[in-house]
Coordinates of C-alpha atoms and ligand atoms in Angstrom, one line a residue:
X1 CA -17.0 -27.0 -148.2
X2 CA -17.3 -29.2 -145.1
X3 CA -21.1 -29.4 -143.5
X4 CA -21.8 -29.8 -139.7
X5 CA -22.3 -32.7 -140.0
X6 CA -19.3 -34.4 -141.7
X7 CA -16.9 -36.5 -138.8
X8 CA -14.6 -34.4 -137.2
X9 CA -11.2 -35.2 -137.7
X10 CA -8.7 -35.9 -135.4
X11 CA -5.3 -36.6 -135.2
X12 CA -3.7 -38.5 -131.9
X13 CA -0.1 -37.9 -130.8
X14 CA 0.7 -40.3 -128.2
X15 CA -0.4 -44.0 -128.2
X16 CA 0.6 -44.8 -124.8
X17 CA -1.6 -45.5 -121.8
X18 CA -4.3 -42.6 -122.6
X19 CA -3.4 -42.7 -125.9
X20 CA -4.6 -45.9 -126.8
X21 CA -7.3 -45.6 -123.9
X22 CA -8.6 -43.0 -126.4
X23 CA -8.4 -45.0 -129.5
X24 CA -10.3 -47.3 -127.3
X25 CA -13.4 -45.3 -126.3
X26 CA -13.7 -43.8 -129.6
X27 CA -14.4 -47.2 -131.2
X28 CA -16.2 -48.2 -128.7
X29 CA -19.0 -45.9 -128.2
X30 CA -19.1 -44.5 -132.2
X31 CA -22.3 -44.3 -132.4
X32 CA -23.2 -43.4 -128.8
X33 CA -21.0 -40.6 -129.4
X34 CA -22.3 -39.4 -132.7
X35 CA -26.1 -39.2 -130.9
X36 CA -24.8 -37.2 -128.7
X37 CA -23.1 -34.7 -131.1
X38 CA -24.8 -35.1 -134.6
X39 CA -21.3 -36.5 -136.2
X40 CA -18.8 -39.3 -136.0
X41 CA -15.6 -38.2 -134.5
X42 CA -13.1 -40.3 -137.1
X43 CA -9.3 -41.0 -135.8
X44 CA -7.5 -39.7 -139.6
X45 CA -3.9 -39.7 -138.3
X46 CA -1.8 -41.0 -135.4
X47 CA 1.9 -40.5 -134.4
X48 CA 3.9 -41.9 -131.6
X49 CA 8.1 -43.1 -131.6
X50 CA 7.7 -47.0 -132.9
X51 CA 5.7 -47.3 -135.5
X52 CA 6.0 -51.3 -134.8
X53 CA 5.1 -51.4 -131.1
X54 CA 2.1 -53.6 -130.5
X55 CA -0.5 -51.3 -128.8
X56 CA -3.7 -53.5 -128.6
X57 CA -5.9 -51.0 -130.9
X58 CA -6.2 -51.2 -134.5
X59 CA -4.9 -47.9 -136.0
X60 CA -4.3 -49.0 -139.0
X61 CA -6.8 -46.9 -141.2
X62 CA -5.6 -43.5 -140.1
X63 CA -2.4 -41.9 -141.2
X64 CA 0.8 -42.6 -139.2
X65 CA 3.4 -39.9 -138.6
X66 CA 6.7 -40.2 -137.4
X67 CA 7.0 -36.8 -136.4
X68 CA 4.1 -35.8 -134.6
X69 CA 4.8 -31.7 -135.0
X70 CA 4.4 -32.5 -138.8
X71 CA 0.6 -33.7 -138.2
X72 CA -0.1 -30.7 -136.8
X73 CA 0.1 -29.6 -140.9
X74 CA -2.0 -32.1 -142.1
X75 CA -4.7 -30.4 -144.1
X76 CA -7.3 -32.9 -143.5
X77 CA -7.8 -32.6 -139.3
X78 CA -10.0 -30.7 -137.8
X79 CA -8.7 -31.3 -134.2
X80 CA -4.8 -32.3 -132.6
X81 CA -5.0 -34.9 -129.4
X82 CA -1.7 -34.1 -127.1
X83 CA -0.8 -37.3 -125.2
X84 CA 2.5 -37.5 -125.3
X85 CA 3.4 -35.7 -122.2
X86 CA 6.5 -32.8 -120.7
X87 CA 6.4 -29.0 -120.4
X88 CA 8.7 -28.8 -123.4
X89 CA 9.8 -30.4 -126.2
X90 CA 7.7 -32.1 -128.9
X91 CA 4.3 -31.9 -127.2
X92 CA 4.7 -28.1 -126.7
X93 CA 6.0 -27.5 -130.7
X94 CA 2.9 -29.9 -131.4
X95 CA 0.1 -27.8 -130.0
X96 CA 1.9 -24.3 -130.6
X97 CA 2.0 -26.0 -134.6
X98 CA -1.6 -26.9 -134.5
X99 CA -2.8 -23.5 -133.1
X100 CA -0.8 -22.0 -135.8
X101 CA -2.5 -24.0 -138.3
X102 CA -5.8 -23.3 -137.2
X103 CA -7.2 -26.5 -135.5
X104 CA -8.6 -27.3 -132.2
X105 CA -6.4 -28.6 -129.6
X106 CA -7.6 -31.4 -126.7
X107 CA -4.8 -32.2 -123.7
X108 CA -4.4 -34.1 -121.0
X109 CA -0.6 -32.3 -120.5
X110 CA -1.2 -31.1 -116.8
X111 CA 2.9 -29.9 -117.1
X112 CA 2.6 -28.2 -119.7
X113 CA -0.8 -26.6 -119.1
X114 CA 0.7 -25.7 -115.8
X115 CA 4.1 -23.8 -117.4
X116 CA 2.5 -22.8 -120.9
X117 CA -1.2 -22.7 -120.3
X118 CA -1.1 -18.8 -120.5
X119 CA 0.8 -18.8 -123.7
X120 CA -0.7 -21.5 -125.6
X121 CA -4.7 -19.9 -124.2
X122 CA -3.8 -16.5 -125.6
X123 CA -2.2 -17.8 -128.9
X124 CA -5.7 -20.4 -129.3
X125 CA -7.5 -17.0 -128.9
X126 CA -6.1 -15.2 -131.5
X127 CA -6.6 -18.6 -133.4
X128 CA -10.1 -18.2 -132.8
X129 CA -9.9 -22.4 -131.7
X130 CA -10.4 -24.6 -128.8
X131 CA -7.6 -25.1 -126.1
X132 CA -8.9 -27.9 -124.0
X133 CA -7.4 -29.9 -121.0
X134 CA -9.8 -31.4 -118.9
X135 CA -8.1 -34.5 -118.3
X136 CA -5.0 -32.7 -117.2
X137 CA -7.0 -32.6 -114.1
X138 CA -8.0 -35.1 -111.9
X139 CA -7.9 -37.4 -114.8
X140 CA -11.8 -39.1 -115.2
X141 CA -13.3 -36.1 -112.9
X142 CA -14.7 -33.2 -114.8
X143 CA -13.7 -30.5 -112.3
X144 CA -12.8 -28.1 -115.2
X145 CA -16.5 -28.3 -116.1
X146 CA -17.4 -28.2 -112.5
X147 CA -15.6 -25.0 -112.0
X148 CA -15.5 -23.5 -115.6
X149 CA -19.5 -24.5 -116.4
X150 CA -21.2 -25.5 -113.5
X151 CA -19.6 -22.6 -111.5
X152 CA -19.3 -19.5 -113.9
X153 CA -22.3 -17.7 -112.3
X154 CA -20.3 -18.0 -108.8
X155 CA -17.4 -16.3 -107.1
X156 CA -15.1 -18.7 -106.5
X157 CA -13.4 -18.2 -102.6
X158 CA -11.6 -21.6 -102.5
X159 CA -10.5 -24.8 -104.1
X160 CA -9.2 -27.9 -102.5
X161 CA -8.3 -31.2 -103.3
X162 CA -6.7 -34.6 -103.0
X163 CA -4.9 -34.4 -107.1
X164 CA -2.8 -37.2 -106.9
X165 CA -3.9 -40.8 -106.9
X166 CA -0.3 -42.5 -106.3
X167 CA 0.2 -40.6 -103.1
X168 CA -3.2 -40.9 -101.6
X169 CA -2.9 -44.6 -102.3
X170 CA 0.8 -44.2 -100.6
X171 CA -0.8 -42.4 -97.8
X172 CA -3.5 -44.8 -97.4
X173 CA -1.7 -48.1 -97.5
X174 CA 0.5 -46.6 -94.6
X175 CA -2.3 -45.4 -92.8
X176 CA -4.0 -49.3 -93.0
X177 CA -0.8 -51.3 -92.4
X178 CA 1.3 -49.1 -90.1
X179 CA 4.4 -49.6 -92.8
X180 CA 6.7 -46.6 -93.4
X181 CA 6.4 -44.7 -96.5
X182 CA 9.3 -46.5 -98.3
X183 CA 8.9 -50.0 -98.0
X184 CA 5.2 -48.9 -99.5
X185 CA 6.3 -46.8 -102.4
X186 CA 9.0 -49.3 -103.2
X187 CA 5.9 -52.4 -102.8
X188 CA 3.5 -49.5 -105.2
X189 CA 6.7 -49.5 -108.0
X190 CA 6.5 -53.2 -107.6
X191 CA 2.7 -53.2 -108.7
X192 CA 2.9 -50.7 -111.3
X193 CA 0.7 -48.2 -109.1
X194 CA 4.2 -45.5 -108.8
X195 CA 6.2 -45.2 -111.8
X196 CA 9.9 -46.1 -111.4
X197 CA 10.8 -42.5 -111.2
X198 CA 7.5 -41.7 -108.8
X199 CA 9.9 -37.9 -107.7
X200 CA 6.9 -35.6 -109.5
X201 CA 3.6 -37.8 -108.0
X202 CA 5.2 -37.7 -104.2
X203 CA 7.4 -35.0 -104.0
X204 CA 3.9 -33.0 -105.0
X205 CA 4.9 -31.3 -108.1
X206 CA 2.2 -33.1 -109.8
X207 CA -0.5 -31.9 -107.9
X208 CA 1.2 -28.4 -107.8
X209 CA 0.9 -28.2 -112.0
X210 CA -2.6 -29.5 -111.4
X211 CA -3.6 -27.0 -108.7
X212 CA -2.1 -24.4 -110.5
X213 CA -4.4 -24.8 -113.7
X214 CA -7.7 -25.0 -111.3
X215 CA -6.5 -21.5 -109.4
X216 CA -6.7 -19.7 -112.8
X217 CA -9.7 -21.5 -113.5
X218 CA -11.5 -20.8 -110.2
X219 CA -10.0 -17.1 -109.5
X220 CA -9.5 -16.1 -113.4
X221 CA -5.9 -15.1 -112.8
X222 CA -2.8 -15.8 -114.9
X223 CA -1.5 -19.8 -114.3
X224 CA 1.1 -19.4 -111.6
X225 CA 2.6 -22.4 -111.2
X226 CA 6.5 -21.1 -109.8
X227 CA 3.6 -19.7 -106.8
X228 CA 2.8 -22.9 -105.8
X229 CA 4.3 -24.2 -102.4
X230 CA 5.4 -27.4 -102.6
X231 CA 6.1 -30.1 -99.9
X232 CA 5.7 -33.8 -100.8
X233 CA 5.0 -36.8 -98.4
X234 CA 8.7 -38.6 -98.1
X235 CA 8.5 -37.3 -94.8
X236 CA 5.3 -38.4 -93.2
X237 CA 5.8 -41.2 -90.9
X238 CA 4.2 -43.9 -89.4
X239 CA 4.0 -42.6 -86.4
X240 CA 2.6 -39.5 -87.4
X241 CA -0.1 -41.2 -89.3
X242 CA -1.2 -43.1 -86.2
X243 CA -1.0 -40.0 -84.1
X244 CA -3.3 -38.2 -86.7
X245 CA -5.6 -41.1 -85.6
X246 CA -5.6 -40.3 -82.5
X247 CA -6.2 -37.1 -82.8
X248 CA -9.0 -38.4 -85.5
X249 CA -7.4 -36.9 -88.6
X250 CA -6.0 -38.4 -91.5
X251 CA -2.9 -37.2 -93.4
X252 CA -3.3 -36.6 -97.2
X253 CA -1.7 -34.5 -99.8
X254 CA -3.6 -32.0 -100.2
X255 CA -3.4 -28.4 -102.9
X256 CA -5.1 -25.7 -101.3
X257 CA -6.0 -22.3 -103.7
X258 CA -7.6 -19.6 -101.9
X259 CA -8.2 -16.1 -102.3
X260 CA -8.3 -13.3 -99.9
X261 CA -8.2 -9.3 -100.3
X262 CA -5.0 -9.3 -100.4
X263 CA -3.8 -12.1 -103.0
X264 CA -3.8 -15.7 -103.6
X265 CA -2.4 -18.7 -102.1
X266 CA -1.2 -21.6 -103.5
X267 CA 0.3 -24.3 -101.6
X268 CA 0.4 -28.2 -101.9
X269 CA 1.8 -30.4 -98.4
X270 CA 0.4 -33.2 -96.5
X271 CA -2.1 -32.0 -94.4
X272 CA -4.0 -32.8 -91.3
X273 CA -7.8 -33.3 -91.9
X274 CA -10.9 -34.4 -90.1
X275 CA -11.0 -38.3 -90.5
X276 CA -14.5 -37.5 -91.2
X277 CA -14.7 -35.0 -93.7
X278 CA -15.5 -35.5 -97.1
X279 CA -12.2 -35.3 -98.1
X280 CA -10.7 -36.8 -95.1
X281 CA -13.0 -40.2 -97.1
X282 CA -11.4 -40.4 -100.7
X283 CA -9.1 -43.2 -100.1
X284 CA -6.7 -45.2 -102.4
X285 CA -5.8 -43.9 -105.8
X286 CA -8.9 -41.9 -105.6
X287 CA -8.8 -38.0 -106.2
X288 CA -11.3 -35.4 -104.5
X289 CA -12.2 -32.2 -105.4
X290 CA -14.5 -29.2 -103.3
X291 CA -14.8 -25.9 -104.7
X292 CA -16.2 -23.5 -102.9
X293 CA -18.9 -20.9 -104.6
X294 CA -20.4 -17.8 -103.1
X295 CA -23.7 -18.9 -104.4
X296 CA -23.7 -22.5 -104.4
X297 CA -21.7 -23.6 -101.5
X298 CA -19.6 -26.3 -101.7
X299 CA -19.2 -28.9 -104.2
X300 CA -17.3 -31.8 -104.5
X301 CA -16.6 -34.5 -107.0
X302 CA -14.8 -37.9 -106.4
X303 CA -13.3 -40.6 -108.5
X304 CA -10.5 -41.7 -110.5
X305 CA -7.5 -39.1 -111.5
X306 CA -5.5 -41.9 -114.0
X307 CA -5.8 -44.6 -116.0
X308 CA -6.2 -45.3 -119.4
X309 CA -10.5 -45.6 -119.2
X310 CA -10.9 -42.1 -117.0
X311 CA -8.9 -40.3 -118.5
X312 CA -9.7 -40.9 -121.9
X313 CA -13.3 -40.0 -120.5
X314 CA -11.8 -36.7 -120.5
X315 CA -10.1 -36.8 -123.5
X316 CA -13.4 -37.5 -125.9
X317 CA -15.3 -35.1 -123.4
X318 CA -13.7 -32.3 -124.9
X319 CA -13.4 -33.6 -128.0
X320 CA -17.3 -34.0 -128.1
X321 CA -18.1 -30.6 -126.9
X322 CA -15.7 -29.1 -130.0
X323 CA -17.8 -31.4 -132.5
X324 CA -20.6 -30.0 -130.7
X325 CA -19.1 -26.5 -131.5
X326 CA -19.4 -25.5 -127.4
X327 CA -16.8 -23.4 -127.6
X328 CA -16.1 -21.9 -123.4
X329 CA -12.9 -19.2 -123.3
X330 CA -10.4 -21.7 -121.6
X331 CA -9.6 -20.4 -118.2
X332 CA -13.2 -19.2 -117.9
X333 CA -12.5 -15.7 -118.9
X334 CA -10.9 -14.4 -122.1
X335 CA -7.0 -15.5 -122.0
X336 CA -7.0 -11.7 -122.8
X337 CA -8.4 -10.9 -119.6
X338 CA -6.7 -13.3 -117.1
X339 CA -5.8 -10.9 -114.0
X340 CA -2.1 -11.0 -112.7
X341 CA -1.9 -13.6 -109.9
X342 CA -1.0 -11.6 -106.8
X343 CA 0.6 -14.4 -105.0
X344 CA 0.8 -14.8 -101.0
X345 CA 4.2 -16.0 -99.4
X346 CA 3.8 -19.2 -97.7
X347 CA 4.9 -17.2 -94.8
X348 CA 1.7 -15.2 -94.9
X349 CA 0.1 -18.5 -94.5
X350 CA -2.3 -19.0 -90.9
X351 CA -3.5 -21.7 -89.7
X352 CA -3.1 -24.7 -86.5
X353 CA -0.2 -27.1 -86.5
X354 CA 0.2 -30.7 -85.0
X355 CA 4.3 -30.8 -84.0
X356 CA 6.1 -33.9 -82.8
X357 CA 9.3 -33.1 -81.0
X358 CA 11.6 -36.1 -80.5
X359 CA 13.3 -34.9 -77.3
X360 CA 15.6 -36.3 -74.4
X361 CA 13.1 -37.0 -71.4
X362 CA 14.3 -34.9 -68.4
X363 CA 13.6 -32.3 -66.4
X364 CA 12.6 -28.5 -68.0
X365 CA 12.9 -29.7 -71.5
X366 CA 8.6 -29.0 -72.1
X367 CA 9.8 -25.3 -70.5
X368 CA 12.3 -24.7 -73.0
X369 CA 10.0 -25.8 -75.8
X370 CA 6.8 -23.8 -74.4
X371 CA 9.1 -20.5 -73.5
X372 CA 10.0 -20.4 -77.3
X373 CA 6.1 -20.6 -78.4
X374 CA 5.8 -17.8 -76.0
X375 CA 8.5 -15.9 -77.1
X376 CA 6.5 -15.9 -80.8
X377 CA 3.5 -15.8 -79.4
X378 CA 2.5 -19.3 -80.8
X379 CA -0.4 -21.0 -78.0
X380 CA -0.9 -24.8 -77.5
X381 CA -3.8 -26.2 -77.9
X382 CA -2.5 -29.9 -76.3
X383 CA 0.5 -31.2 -75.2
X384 CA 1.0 -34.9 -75.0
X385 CA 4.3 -36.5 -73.7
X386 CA 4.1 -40.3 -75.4
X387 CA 5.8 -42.7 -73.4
X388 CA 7.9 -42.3 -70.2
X389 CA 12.3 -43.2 -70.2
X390 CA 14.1 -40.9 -68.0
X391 CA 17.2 -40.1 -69.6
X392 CA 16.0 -41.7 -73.2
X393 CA 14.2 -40.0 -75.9
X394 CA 10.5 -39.9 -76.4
X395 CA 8.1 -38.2 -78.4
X396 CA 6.1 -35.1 -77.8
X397 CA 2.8 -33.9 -79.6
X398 CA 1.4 -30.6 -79.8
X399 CA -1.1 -29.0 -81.2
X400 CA -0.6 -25.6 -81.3
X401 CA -3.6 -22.7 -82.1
X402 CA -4.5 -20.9 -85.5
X403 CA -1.1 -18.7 -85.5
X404 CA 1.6 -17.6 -88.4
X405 CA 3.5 -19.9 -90.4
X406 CA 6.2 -17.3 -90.6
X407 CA 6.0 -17.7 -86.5
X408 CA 6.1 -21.2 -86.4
X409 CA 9.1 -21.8 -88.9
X410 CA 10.9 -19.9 -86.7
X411 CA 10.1 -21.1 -83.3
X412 CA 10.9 -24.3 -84.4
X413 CA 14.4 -23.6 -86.2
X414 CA 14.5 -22.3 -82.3
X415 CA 13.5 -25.6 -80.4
X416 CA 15.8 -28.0 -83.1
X417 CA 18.7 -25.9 -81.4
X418 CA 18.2 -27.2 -77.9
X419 CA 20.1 -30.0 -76.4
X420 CA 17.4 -31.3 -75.4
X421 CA 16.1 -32.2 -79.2
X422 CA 17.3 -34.8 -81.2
X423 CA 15.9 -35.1 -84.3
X424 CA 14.5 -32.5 -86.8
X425 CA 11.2 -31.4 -85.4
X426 CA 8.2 -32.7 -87.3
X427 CA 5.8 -30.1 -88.3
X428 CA 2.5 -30.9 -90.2
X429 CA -0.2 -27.7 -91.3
X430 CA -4.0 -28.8 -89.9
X431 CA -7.0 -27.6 -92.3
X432 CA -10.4 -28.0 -90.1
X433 CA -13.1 -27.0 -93.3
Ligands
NDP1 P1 2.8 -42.8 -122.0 O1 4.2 -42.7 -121.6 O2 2.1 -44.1 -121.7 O3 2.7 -42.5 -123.6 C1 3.3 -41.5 -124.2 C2 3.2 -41.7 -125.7 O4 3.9 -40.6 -126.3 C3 3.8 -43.0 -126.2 O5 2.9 -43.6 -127.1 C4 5.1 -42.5 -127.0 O6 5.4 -43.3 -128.1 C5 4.6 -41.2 -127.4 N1 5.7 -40.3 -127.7 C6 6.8 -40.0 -126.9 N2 7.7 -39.2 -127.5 C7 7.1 -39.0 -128.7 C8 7.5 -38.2 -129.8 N3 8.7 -37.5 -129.8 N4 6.7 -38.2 -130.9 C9 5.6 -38.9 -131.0 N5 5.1 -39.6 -129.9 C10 5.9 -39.6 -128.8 O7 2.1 -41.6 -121.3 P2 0.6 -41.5 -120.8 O8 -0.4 -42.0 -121.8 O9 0.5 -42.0 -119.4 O10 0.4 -39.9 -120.6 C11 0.2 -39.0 -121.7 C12 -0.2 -37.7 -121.2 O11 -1.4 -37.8 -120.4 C13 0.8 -37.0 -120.2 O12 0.8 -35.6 -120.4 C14 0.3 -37.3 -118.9 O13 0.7 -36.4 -117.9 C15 -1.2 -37.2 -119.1 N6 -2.0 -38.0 -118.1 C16 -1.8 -39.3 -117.9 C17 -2.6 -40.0 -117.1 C18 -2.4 -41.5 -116.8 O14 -3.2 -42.1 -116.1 N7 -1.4 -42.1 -117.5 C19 -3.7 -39.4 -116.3 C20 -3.9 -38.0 -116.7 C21 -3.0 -37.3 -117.5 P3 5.8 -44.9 -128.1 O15 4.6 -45.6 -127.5 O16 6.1 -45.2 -129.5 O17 7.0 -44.9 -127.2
HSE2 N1 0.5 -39.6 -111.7 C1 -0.8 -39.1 -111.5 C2 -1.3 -39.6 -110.1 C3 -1.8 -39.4 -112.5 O1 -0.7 -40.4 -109.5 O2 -2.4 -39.1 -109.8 C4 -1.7 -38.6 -113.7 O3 -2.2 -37.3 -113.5

């Protein structure tokens, strides 16, 4: 018979960057951590691929497994730690195993949270145990508390953030040096900051599995993720970014989740926003998060979204609150009763664009462009020719008024038909909060 307050026990799959981040903080602040919950939280088991590799923690008293969905059996834990990472494969069989067995589960799987979150949330349920994930988003940030705890007496109208670090630093490095977006990636590989495969952080599918889990969260609808719309930042130029100055934006990747009578959106792109805005200021790796509450207005929380010290922050986070026996349903209503997600075609979507036409520089070429906007009913807001080379090309901004995006698609498949145009017109969404 086990009392309150005997250690809980854990068992860590994963020993990698978080993973041993983890290890870390536990050891660390042992005691801090047991005045703050009435028991020691004790590492019993561990499991990662080389039972040899030097990881710069001391392991050594807990229990190593080689298979990591076989520690989801062992009698003795009390709680599973995920860090191994992937939709699929053995982190999924791992927390489906230790549901089944009956223990607490703590994530920082944003993938799989974002593809399996409904599945796993209903099985932990019917366990009657924890499912938690708050570093999955936003790493070292507690948004999930900020939305699930700090905002569960609100309706929840919109959610907003900057969710991945590697492309805000990307973003911000061109902004500061004027350098295109490869030679920057490929100097951020270089450093370590982009991972040698970096297609998931800037092709936005990593803040699209992140946004996903905070629009079930926020709206307390099924996780949607194959509803996200998702654009990455391989095609933001230099010259767009110093434009955006002008114009006194910046351009950052942003995931937008709102909700309207009529559904939900979800949609992650690089976006225009005031230079000045709160979020318009969370440079570098940095992540930013606003939520917007019918009673509370609109909060935002800043910091780090990686690294081996935030995110285990989040990691023993949830672990404390299940030693502490807090025990909130995990997408803020009962898995039970998460609503359908109703979700809105990007095509649905409103809003003011900035458009930079790369066009031949004679005579009627502005008519042709501003007959199409009239033709869909699509009106400027500025038009700025940059430059001046008769007979050469030269660029062209607009920014056009609050009109469809199903509109402006098509206008502009229109305009890249003209002779007149020579390279694929450049369109970028504006959000004025
Ligand atoms: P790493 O690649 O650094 O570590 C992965 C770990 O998983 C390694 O220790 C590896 O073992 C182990 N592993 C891989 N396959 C198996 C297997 N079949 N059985 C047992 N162990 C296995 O990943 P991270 O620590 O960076 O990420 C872990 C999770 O945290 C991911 O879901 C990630 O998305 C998430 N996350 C990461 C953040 C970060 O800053 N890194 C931030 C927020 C979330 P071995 O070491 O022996 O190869
Ligand atoms: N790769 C992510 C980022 C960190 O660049 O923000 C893990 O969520």
């Amino acid at each position: 018979m086990r009392c309150p307050s005997d250690p809980l026990r854990i068992g860590i799959a994963g020993l990698g960057t978080v993973g041993t981040g983890t290890v870390r903080l536990l050891q660390t602040h042992d005691e801090l951590i047991r005045s703050r919950c009435g028991r020691h939280i004790r590492i019993a088991a561990v499991s990662a691929r080389d039972r040899r590799k030097g990881r710069g923690v001391d392991v050594s008293a807990a229990r190593w497994y080689d298979d990591a969905v076989a520690m989801a059996g062992d009698p003795e834990l009390d709680a599973v730690v995920e860090l191994v990472g992937g939709a699929d494969g053995v982190a999924l069989a791992l927390v489906r195993a230790a549901i089944g067995e009956g223990r607490h589960v703590v994530t920082a799987n944003k993938a799989m949270m974002a593809e399996r979150g409904c599945e796993l949330a209903r099985a932990a349920e019917q366990a009657g145990v924890t499912l938690a994930y708050e570093a999955s988003v936003a790493g070292g940030i507690p948004v999930i508390k900020l939305i699930r705890e700090g905002l569960a007496a609100n309706g929840v109208s919109r959610v907003y953030g900057i969710l991945n670090g590697t492309s805000n630093y990307i973003l911000s490095v061109m902004r500061e040096s004027g350098r295109e977006f490869d030679d920057v990636l490929a100097e951020a590989q270089a450093l370590g900051y982009a991972e040698s495969d970096p297609s998931f952080d800037v092709d936005g599918v990593d803040a699209a599995h992140k946004l996903a889990i905070l629009t079930s969260l926020a709206f307390g609808c099924e996780v949607d993720f194959g509803a996200v719309h998702i654009e990455g930042i391989r095609h933001v130029s230099a010259m767009d970014i110093r434009y955006a100055g002008e114009l006194g934006y910046k351009i950052k990747l942003l995931g937008v989740a709102r909700r309207t009578d009529e559904g939900v959106e979800q949609r992650v792109h690089p976006c225009m926003v005031p230079a000045e805005s709160p979020i318009g200021s969370v440079e570098g790796v940095y992540n930013g998060v606003v939520a917007e509450g019918d009673f509370a207005g609109s909060l935002m929380a800043e910091g780090r979204g990686a690294g081996a010290g935030p995110t285990a922050s989040a990691v023993v986070a949830d672990l404390i609150d299940i030693a502490r026996g807090n025990r909130p349903p995990t997408f803020a209503v009962a898995a039970s009763a998460l609503a359908p997600s109703r979700p809105l075609p990007m095509d649905s979507h409103r809003g003011p664009y900035y458009i930079r036409l790369t066009v031949v520089d004679l005579p009627g070429v502005i008519a042709d462009v501003t007959a199409i906007f009239r033709d869909f009913e699509i009106s400027i807001e500025s038009i700025v020719q940059r430059g001046r080379a008769p007979g050469e090309t030269v660029s062209v901004v607009m920014i056009v008024h609050e009109t469809a995006e199903a509109a402006m698609t098509s206008a502009l498949a229109r305009i890249a038909k003209l002779d007149s145009v020579t390279e694929r017109p450049q369109m970028i969404r504006i959000e004025d909060f």
